GROMACS .gro file of C-alpha atoms in nm:
model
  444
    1UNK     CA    1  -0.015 -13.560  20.859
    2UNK     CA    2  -0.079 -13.384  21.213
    3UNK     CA    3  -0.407 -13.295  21.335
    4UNK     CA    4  -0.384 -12.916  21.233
    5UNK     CA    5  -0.730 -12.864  21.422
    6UNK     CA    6  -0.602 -12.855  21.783
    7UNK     CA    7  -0.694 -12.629  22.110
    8UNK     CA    8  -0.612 -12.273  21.944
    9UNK     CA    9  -0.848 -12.014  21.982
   10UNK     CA   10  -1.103 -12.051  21.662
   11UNK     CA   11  -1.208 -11.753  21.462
   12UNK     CA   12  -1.581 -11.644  21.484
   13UNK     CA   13  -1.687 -11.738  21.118
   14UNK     CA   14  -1.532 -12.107  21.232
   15UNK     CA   15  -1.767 -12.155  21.545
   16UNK     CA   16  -2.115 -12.019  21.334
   17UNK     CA   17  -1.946 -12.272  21.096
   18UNK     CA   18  -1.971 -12.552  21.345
   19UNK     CA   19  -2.279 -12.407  21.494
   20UNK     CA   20  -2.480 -12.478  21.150
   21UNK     CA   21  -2.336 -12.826  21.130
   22UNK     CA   22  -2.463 -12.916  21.465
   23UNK     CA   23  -2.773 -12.762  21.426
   24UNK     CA   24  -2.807 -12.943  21.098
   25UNK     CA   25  -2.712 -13.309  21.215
   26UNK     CA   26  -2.913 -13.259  21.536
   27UNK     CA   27  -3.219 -13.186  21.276
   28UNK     CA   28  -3.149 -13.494  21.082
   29UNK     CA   29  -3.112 -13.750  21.407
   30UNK     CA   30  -3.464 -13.618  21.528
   31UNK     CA   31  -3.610 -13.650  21.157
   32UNK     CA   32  -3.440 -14.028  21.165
   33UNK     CA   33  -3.582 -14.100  21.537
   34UNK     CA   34  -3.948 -14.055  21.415
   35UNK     CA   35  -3.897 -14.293  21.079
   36UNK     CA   36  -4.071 -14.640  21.083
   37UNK     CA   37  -4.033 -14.905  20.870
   38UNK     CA   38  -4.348 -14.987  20.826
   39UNK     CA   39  -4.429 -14.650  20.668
   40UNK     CA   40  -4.685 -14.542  20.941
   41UNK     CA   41  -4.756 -14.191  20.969
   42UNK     CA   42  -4.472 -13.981  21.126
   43UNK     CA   43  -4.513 -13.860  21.489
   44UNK     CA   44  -4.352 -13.645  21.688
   45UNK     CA   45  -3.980 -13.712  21.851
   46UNK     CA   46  -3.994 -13.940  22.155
   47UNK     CA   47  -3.786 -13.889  22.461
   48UNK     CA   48  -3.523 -14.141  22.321
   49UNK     CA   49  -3.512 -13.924  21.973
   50UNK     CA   50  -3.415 -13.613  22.136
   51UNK     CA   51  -3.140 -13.804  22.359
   52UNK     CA   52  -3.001 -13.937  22.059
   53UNK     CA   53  -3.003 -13.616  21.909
   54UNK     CA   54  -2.859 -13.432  22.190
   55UNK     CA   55  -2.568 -13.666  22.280
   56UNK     CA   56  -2.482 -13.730  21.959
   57UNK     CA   57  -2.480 -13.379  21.831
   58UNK     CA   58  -2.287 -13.224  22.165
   59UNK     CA   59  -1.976 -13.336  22.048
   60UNK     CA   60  -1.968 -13.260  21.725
   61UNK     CA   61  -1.755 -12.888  21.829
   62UNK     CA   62  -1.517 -13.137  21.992
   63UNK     CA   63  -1.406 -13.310  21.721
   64UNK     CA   64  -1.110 -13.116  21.572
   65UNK     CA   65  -0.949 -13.088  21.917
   66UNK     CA   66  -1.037 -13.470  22.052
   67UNK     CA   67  -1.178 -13.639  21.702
   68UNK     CA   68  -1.116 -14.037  21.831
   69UNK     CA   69  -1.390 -13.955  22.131
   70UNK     CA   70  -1.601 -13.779  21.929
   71UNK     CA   71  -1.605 -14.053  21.694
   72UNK     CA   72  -1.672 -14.318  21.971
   73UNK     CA   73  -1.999 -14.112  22.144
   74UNK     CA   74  -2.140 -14.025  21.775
   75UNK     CA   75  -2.107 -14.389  21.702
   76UNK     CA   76  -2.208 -14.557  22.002
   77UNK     CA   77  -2.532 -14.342  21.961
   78UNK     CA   78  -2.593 -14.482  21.640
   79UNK     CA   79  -2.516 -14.837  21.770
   80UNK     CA   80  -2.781 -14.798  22.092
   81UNK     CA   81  -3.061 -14.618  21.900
   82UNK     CA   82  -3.203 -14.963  21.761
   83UNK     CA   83  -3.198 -15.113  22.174
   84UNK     CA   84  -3.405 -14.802  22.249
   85UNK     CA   85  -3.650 -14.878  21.987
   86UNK     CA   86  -3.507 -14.678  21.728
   87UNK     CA   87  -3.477 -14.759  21.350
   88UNK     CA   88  -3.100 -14.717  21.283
   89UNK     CA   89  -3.123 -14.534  20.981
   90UNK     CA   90  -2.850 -14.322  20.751
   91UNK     CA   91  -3.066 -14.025  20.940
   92UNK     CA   92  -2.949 -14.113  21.287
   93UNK     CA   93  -2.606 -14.222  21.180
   94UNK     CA   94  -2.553 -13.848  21.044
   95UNK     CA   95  -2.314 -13.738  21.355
   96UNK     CA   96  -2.135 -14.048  21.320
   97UNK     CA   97  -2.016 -14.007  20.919
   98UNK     CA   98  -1.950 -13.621  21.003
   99UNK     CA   99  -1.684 -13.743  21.244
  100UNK     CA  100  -1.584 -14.053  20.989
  101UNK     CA  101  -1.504 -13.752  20.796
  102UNK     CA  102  -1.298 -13.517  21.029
  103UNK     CA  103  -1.095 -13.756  21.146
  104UNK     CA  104  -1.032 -13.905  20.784
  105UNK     CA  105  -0.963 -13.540  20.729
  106UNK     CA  106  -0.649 -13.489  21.061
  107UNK     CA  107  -0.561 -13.841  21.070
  108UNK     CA  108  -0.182 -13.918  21.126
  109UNK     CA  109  -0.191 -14.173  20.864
  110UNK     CA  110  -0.371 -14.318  20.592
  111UNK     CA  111  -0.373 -14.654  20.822
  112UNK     CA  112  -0.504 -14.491  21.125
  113UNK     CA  113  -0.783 -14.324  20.922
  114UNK     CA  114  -0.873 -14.658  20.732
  115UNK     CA  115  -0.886 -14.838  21.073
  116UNK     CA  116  -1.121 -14.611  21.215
  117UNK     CA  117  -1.358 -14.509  20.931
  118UNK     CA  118  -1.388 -14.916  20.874
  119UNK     CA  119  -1.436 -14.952  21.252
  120UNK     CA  120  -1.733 -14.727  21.245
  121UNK     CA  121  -1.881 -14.898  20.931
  122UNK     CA  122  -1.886 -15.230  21.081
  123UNK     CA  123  -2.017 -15.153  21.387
  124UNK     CA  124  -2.317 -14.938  21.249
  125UNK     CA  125  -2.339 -15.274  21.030
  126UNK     CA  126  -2.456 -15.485  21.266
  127UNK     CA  127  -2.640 -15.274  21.491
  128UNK     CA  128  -2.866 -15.207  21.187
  129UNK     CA  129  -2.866 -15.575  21.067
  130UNK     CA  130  -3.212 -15.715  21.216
  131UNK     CA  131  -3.129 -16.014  21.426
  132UNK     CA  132  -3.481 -16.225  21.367
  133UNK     CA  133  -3.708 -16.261  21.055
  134UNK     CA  134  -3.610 -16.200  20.676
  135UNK     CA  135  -3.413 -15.906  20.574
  136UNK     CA  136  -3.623 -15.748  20.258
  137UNK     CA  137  -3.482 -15.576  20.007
  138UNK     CA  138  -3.612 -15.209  20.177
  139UNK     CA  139  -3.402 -15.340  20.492
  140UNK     CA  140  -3.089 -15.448  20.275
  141UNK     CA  141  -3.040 -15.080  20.088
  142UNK     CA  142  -3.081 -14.922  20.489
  143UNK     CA  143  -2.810 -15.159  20.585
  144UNK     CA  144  -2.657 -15.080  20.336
  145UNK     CA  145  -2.638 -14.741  20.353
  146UNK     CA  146  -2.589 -14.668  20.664
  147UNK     CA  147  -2.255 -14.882  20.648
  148UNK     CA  148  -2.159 -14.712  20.294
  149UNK     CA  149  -2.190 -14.354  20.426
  150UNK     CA  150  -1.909 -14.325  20.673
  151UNK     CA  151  -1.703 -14.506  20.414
  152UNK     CA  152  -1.740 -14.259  20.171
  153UNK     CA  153  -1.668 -13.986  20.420
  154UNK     CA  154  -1.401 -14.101  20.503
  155UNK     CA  155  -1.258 -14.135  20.131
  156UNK     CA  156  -1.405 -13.806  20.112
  157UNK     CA  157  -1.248 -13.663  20.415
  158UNK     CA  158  -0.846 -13.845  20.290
  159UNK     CA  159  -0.927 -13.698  19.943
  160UNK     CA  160  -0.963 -13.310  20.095
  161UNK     CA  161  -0.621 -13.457  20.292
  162UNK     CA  162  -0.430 -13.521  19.978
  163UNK     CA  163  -0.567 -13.186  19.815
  164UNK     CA  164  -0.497 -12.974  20.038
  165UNK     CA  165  -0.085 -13.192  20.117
  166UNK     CA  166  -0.042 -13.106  19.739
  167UNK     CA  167  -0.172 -12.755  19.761
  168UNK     CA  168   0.051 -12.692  20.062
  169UNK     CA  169   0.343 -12.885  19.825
  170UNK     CA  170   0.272 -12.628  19.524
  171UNK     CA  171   0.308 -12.318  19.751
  172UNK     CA  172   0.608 -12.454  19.895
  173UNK     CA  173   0.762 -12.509  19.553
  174UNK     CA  174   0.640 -12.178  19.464
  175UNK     CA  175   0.800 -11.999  19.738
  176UNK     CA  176   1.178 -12.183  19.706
  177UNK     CA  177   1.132 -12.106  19.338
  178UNK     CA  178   1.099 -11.717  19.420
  179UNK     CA  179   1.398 -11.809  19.691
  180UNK     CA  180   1.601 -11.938  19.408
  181UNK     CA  181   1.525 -11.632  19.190
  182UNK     CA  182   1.553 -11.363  19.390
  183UNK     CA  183   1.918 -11.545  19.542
  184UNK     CA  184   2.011 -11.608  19.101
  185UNK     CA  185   1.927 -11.221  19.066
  186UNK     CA  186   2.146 -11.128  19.360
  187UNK     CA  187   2.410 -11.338  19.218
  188UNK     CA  188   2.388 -11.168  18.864
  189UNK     CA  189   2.366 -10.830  19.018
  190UNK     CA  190   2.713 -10.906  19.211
  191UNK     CA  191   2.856 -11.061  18.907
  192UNK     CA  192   2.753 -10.770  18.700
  193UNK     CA  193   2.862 -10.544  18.962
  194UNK     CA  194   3.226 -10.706  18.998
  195UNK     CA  195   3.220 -10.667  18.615
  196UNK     CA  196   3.145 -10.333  18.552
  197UNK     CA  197   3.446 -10.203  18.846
  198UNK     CA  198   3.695 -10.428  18.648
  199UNK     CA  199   3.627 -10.272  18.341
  200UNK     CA  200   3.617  -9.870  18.502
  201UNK     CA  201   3.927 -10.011  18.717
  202UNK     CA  202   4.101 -10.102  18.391
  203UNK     CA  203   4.022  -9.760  18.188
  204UNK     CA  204   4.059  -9.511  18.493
  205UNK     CA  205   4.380  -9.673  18.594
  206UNK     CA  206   4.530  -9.657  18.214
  207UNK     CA  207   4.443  -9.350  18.156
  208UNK     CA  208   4.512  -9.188  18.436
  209UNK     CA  209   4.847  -9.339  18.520
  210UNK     CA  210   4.925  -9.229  18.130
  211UNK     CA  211   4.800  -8.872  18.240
  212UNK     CA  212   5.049  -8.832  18.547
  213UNK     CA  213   5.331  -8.978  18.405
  214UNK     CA  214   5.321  -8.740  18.102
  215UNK     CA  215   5.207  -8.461  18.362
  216UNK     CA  216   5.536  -8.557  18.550
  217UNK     CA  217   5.721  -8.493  18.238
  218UNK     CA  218   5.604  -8.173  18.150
  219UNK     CA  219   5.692  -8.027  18.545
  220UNK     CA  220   6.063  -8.239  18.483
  221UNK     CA  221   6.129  -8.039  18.162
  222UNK     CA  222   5.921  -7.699  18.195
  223UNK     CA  223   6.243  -7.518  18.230
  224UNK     CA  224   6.464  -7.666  18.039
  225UNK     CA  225   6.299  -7.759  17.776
  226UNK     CA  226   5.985  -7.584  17.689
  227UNK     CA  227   5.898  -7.759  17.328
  228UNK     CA  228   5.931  -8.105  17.503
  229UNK     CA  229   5.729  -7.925  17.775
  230UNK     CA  230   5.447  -7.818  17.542
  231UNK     CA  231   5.452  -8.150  17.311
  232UNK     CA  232   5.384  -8.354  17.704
  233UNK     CA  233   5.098  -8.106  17.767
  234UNK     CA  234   4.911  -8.167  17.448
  235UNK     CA  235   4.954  -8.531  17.487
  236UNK     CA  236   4.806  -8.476  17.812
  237UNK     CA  237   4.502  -8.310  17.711
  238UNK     CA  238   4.454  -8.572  17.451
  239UNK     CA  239   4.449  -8.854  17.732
  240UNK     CA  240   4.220  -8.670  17.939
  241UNK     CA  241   3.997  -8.593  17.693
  242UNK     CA  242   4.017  -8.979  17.577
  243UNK     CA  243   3.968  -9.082  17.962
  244UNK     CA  244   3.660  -8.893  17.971
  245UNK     CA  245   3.501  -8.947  17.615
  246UNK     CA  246   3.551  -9.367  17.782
  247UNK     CA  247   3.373  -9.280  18.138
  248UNK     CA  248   3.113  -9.110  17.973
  249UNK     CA  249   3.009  -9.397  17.753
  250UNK     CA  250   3.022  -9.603  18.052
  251UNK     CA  251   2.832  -9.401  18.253
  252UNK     CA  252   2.587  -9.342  17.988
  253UNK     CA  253   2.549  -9.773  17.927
  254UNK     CA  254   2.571  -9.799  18.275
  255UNK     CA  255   2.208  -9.571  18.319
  256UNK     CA  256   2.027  -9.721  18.006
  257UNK     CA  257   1.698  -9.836  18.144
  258UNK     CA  258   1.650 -10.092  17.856
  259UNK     CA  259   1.893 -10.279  17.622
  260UNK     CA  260   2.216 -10.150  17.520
  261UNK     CA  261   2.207 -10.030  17.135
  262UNK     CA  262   2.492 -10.188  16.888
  263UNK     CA  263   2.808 -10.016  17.032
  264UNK     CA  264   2.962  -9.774  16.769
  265UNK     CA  265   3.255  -9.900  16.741
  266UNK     CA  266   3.403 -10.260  16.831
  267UNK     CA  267   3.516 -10.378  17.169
  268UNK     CA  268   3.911 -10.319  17.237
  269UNK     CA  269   4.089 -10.623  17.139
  270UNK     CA  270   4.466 -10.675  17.004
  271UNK     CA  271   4.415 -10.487  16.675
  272UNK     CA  272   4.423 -10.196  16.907
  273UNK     CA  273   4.716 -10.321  17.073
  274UNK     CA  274   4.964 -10.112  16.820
  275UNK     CA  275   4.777  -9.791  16.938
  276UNK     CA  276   4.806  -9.886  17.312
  277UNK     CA  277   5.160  -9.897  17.320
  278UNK     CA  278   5.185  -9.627  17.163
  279UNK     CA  279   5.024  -9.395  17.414
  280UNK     CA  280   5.311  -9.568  17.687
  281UNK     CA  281   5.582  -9.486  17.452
  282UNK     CA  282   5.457  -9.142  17.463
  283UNK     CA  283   5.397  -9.169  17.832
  284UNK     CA  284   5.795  -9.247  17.892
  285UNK     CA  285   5.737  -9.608  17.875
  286UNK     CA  286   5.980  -9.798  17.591
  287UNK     CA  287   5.801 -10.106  17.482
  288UNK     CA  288   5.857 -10.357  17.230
  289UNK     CA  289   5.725 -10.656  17.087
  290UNK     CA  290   5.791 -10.999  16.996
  291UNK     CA  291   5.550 -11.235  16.816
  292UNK     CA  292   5.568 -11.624  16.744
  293UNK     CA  293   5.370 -11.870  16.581
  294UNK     CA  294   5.081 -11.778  16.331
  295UNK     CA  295   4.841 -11.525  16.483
  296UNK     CA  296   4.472 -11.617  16.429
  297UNK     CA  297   4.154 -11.384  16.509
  298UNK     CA  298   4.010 -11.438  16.875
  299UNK     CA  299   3.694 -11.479  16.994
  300UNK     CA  300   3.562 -11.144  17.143
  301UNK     CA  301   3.554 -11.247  17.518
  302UNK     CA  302   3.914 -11.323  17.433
  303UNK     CA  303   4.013 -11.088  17.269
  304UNK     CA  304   3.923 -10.835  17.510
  305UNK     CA  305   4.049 -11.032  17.775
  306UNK     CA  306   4.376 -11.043  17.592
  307UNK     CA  307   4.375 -10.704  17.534
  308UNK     CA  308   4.336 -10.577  17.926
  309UNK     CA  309   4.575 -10.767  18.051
  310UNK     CA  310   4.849 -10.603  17.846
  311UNK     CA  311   4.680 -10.279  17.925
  312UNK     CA  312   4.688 -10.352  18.277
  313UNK     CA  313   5.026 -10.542  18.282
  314UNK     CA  314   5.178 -10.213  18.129
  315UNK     CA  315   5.060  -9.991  18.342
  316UNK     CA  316   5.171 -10.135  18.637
  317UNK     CA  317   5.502 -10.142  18.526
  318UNK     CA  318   5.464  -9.776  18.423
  319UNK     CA  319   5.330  -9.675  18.791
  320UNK     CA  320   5.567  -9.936  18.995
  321UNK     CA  321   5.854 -10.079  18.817
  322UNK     CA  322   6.196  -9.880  18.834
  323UNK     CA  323   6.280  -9.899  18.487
  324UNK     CA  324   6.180  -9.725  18.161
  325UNK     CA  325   6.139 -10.009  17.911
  326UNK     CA  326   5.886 -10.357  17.897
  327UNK     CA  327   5.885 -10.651  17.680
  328UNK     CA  328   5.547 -10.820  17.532
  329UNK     CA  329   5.546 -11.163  17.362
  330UNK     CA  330   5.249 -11.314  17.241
  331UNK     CA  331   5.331 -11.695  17.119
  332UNK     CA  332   5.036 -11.872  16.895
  333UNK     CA  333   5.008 -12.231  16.925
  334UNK     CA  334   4.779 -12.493  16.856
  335UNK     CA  335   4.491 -12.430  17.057
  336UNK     CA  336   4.606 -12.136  17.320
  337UNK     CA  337   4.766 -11.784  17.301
  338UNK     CA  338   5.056 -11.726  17.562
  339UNK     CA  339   5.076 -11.364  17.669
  340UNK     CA  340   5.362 -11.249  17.864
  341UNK     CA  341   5.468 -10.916  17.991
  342UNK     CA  342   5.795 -10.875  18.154
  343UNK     CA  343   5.999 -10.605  18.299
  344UNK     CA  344   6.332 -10.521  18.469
  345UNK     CA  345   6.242 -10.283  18.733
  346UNK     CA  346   6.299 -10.335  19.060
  347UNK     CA  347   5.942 -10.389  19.105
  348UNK     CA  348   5.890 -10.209  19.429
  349UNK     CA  349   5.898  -9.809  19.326
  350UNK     CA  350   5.834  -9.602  19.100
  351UNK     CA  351   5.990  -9.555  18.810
  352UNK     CA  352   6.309  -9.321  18.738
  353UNK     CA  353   6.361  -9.043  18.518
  354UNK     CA  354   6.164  -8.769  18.344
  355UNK     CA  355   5.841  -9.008  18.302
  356UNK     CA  356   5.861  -9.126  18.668
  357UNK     CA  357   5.561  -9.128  18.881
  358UNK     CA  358   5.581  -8.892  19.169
  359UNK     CA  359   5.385  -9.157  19.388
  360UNK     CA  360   5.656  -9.418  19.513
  361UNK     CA  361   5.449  -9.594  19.762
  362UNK     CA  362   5.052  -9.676  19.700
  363UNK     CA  363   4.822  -9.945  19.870
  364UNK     CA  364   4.774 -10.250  19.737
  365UNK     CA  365   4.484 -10.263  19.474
  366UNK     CA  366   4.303 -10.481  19.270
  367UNK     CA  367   4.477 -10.488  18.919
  368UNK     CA  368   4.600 -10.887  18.932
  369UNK     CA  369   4.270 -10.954  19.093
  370UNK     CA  370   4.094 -10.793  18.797
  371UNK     CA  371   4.317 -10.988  18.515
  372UNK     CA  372   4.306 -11.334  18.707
  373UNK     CA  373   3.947 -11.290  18.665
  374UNK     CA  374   3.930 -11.237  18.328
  375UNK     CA  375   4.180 -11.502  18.288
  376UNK     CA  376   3.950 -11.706  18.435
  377UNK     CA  377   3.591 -11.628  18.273
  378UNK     CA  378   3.731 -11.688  17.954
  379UNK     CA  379   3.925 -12.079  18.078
  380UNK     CA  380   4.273 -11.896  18.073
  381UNK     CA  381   4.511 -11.898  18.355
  382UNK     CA  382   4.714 -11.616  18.425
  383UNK     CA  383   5.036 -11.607  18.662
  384UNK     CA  384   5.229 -11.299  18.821
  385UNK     CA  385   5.547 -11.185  19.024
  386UNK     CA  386   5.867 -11.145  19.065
  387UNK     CA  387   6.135 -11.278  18.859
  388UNK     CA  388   6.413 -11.426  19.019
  389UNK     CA  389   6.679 -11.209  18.802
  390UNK     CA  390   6.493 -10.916  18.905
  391UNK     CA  391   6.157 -10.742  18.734
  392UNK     CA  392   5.783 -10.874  18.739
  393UNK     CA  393   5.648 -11.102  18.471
  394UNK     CA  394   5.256 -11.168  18.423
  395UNK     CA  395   5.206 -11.444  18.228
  396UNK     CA  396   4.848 -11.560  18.082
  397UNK     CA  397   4.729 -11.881  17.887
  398UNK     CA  398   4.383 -11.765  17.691
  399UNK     CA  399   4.259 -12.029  17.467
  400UNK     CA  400   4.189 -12.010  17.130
  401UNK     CA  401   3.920 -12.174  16.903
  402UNK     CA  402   4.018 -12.491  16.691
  403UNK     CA  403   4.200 -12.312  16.333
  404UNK     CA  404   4.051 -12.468  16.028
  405UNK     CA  405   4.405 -12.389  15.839
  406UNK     CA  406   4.666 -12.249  16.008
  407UNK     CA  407   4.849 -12.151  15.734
  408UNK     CA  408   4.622 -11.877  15.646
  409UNK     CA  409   4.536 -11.553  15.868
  410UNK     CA  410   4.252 -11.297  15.875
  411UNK     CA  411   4.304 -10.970  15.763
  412UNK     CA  412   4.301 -10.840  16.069
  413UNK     CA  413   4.572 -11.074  16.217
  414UNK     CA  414   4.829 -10.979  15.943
  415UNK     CA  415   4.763 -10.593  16.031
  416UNK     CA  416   4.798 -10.623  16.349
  417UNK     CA  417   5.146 -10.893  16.319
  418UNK     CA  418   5.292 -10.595  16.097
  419UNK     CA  419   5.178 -10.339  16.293
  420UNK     CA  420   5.322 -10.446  16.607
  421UNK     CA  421   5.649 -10.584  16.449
  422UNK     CA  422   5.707 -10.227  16.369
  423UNK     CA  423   5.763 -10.147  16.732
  424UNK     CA  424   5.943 -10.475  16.803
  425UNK     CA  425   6.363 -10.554  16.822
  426UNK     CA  426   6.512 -10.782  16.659
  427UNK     CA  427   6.495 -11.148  16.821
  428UNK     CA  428   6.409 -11.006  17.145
  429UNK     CA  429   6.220 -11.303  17.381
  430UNK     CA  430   6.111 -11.239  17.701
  431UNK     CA  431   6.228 -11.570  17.899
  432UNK     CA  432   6.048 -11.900  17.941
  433UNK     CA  433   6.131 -11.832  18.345
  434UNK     CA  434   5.940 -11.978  18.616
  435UNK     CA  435   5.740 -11.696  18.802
  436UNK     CA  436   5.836 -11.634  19.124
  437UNK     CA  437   5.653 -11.766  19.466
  438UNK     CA  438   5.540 -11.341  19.625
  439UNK     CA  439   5.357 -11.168  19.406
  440UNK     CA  440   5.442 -10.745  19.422
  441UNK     CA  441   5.200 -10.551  19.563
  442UNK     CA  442   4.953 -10.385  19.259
  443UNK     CA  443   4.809 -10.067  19.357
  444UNK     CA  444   4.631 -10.005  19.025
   0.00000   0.00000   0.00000
């Protein structure tokens, strides 16, 4: 660890800080200079006392930017005061285990610190170690002492080291935790985001390509025929109305402060699927249906999934293919559901004939963006463009959950198998075609 004490300027509270520990350890080397061993009555600091004192004590500010030398002129004190008649005691050794204990404290390493701290000890050891008569028992605990003190600061001094490492550790945790939160929150809030404009993508574009292509009727046959005319315009105000019953309970989820109530009424899913093609036969659009396998409920990711990307499949072909008619196949197998939407249009136009879309060229948008991506968050896989015997095809591989008898089926499957067989021709199949390499341009 670095010596974080170095020559930047110190606040004010820091020097009357160091100002009290000085005065404090010069007190206690001029109450050790007048102590005697033989318990005679204390007199006043000598000369040598206050020198002591003073020299020891000077340096004591100095140690944070230049703690080795402070260390050496604290301890070499301690190490001359017996030669100048002194009693080495754990008194006069004060400056040196304050140092022991601020270098402990900066040290590089634990090594460095260890060396040091034990450097000090030793040497204060023998210099108060009396080198003729017996050493009583009152001499052994001074020894003693005064060798034990800089050893415990310095344990003291790597201690406060390791407290404040794992103090600095915890705050750093604490602040790539928050990192990692507040970068997971802007991830949801873009996920949520992307969400939300697929789903008003999806029911703006329906509707609203549903809305001109029956306007576009109505203006084709106002004069000619004016009960086809007025049938278009009611089915007009009925998708318009539907378009904005759908925004409004989006907009009104979308500025709920708190959690969403139970919706009113289920998610879309295929047992709607009936009513959606319905609204594109009355839009112009001729679609029908072809179903293999055994159908089976979905799970209601899926199923809405599922349920888009026909939605979104027919209208492009409503707003760009130049043809009037669509074919859907949904084949059950095992464990996925193959959905495929083809048409025969030219694929680059709009459509001919009284339902035609006035708008023959529009920018690219993000409608195959939008259904790869729910492909996707579901584990589908979904494929688009051009076939090579002319038309678009989107294809799309949802899975399905493992059938516990596939012999039987839900309620709701066999509705919506004879719903949609209603609508569908004969044997018609879509193709088992390869999609083709370019993808047309979706402006949805």
């Amino acid at each position: 660890m670095t010596n974080t004490g170095g020559g930047g300027p110190r606040p004010r509270g820091a020097w009357w800080r160091e100002g009290a520990i000085a005065a404090t350890a010069f007190a206690l080397c001029l109450l050790g200079g007048v102590v005697q061993d033989d318990g005679s009555t204390l007199s006043p600091p000598s000369a040598v006392a206050y020198f002591i004192a003073v020299v020891s004590c000077a340096v004591l500010p100095l140690r944070h930017r230049a703690p080795l030398s402070a260390m050496a002129v604290t301890t070499a004190s301690g190490v001359l005061a017996p030669f100048l008649g002194l009693l080495l005691s754990p008194l006069i050794a004060a400056p040196a285990v304050i140092t022991a204990y601020s270098y402990s404290l900066t040290a590089r390493t634990e090594r460095r610190a260890a060396s040091a701290v034990a450097l000090i000890s030793v040497a204060l050891l023998v210099a108060s170690t009396p080198l003729f008569g017996a050493l009583s028992w009152k001499d052994a605990s001074r020894v003693g002492a005064v060798a034990a003190f800089p050893l415990v600061a310095g344990v003291l001094g790597h201690s406060v080291q390791n407290r404040r490492a794992y103090l600095a550790a915890v705050e750093e945790r604490a602040r790539r935790a928050e990192e990692s939160r507040d970068s997971e929150a802007r991830r949801r809030v873009a996920e949520e985001r992307v969400r939300i404009a697929r789903e008003l993508h999806d029911l703006v574009a329906h509707q609203i390509t549903l809305a001109n292509a029956q306007a576009t009727v109505a203006a084709h046959l106002f004069d000619a025929r004016p009960e086809q005319t007025r049938k278009s315009l009611k089915e007009l105000i009925e998708t318009t109305g539907n378009a904005l019953d759908e925004l409004r309970a989006t907009v009104g989820l979308l500025r709920q402060s708190g959690d969403a109530a139970a919706p009113a009424e289920p998610a879309p899913g295929l047992f709607r699927l009936p009513t959606l093609l319905e609204s594109f036969r009355r839009a112009g659009l001729e679609v029908s249906v072809h179903q293999e396998g055994t159908a089976r409920p979905l799970p209601p990711g899926v199923d809405l999934t599922a349920y888009r990307i026909v939605q979104e499949a027919l209208t492009n072909v409503t707003k760009h293919a130049a043809t009037g008619s669509a074919r859907v196949r949904l084949a059950w197998n095992g464990d996925r559901v193959t959905i495929t939407v083809v048409d025969d249009g030219g694929g680059g136009g709009a459509r001919t004939g009284p339902g035609a879309s006035t708008a023959v060229d529009r920018s690219p948008g993000y409608g195959l963006i939008g259904m790869r991506e729910r492909a996707t968050a579901v584990g589908g896989h979904l494929s688009a463009g051009r076939r090579p015997e002319g038309g678009f095809l989107v294809s799309t591989q949802l899975p399905l959950p493992p059938a516990k008898d596939t012999t039987q089926r839900t309620d709701r499957a066999t509705t919506v198998e004879g719903r949609m067989a209603d609508g569908a021709t004969g044997d018609e199949r879509t193709g088992n075609g390869q999609t083709g390499n370019g993808e047309a341009g979706d402006a949805s």
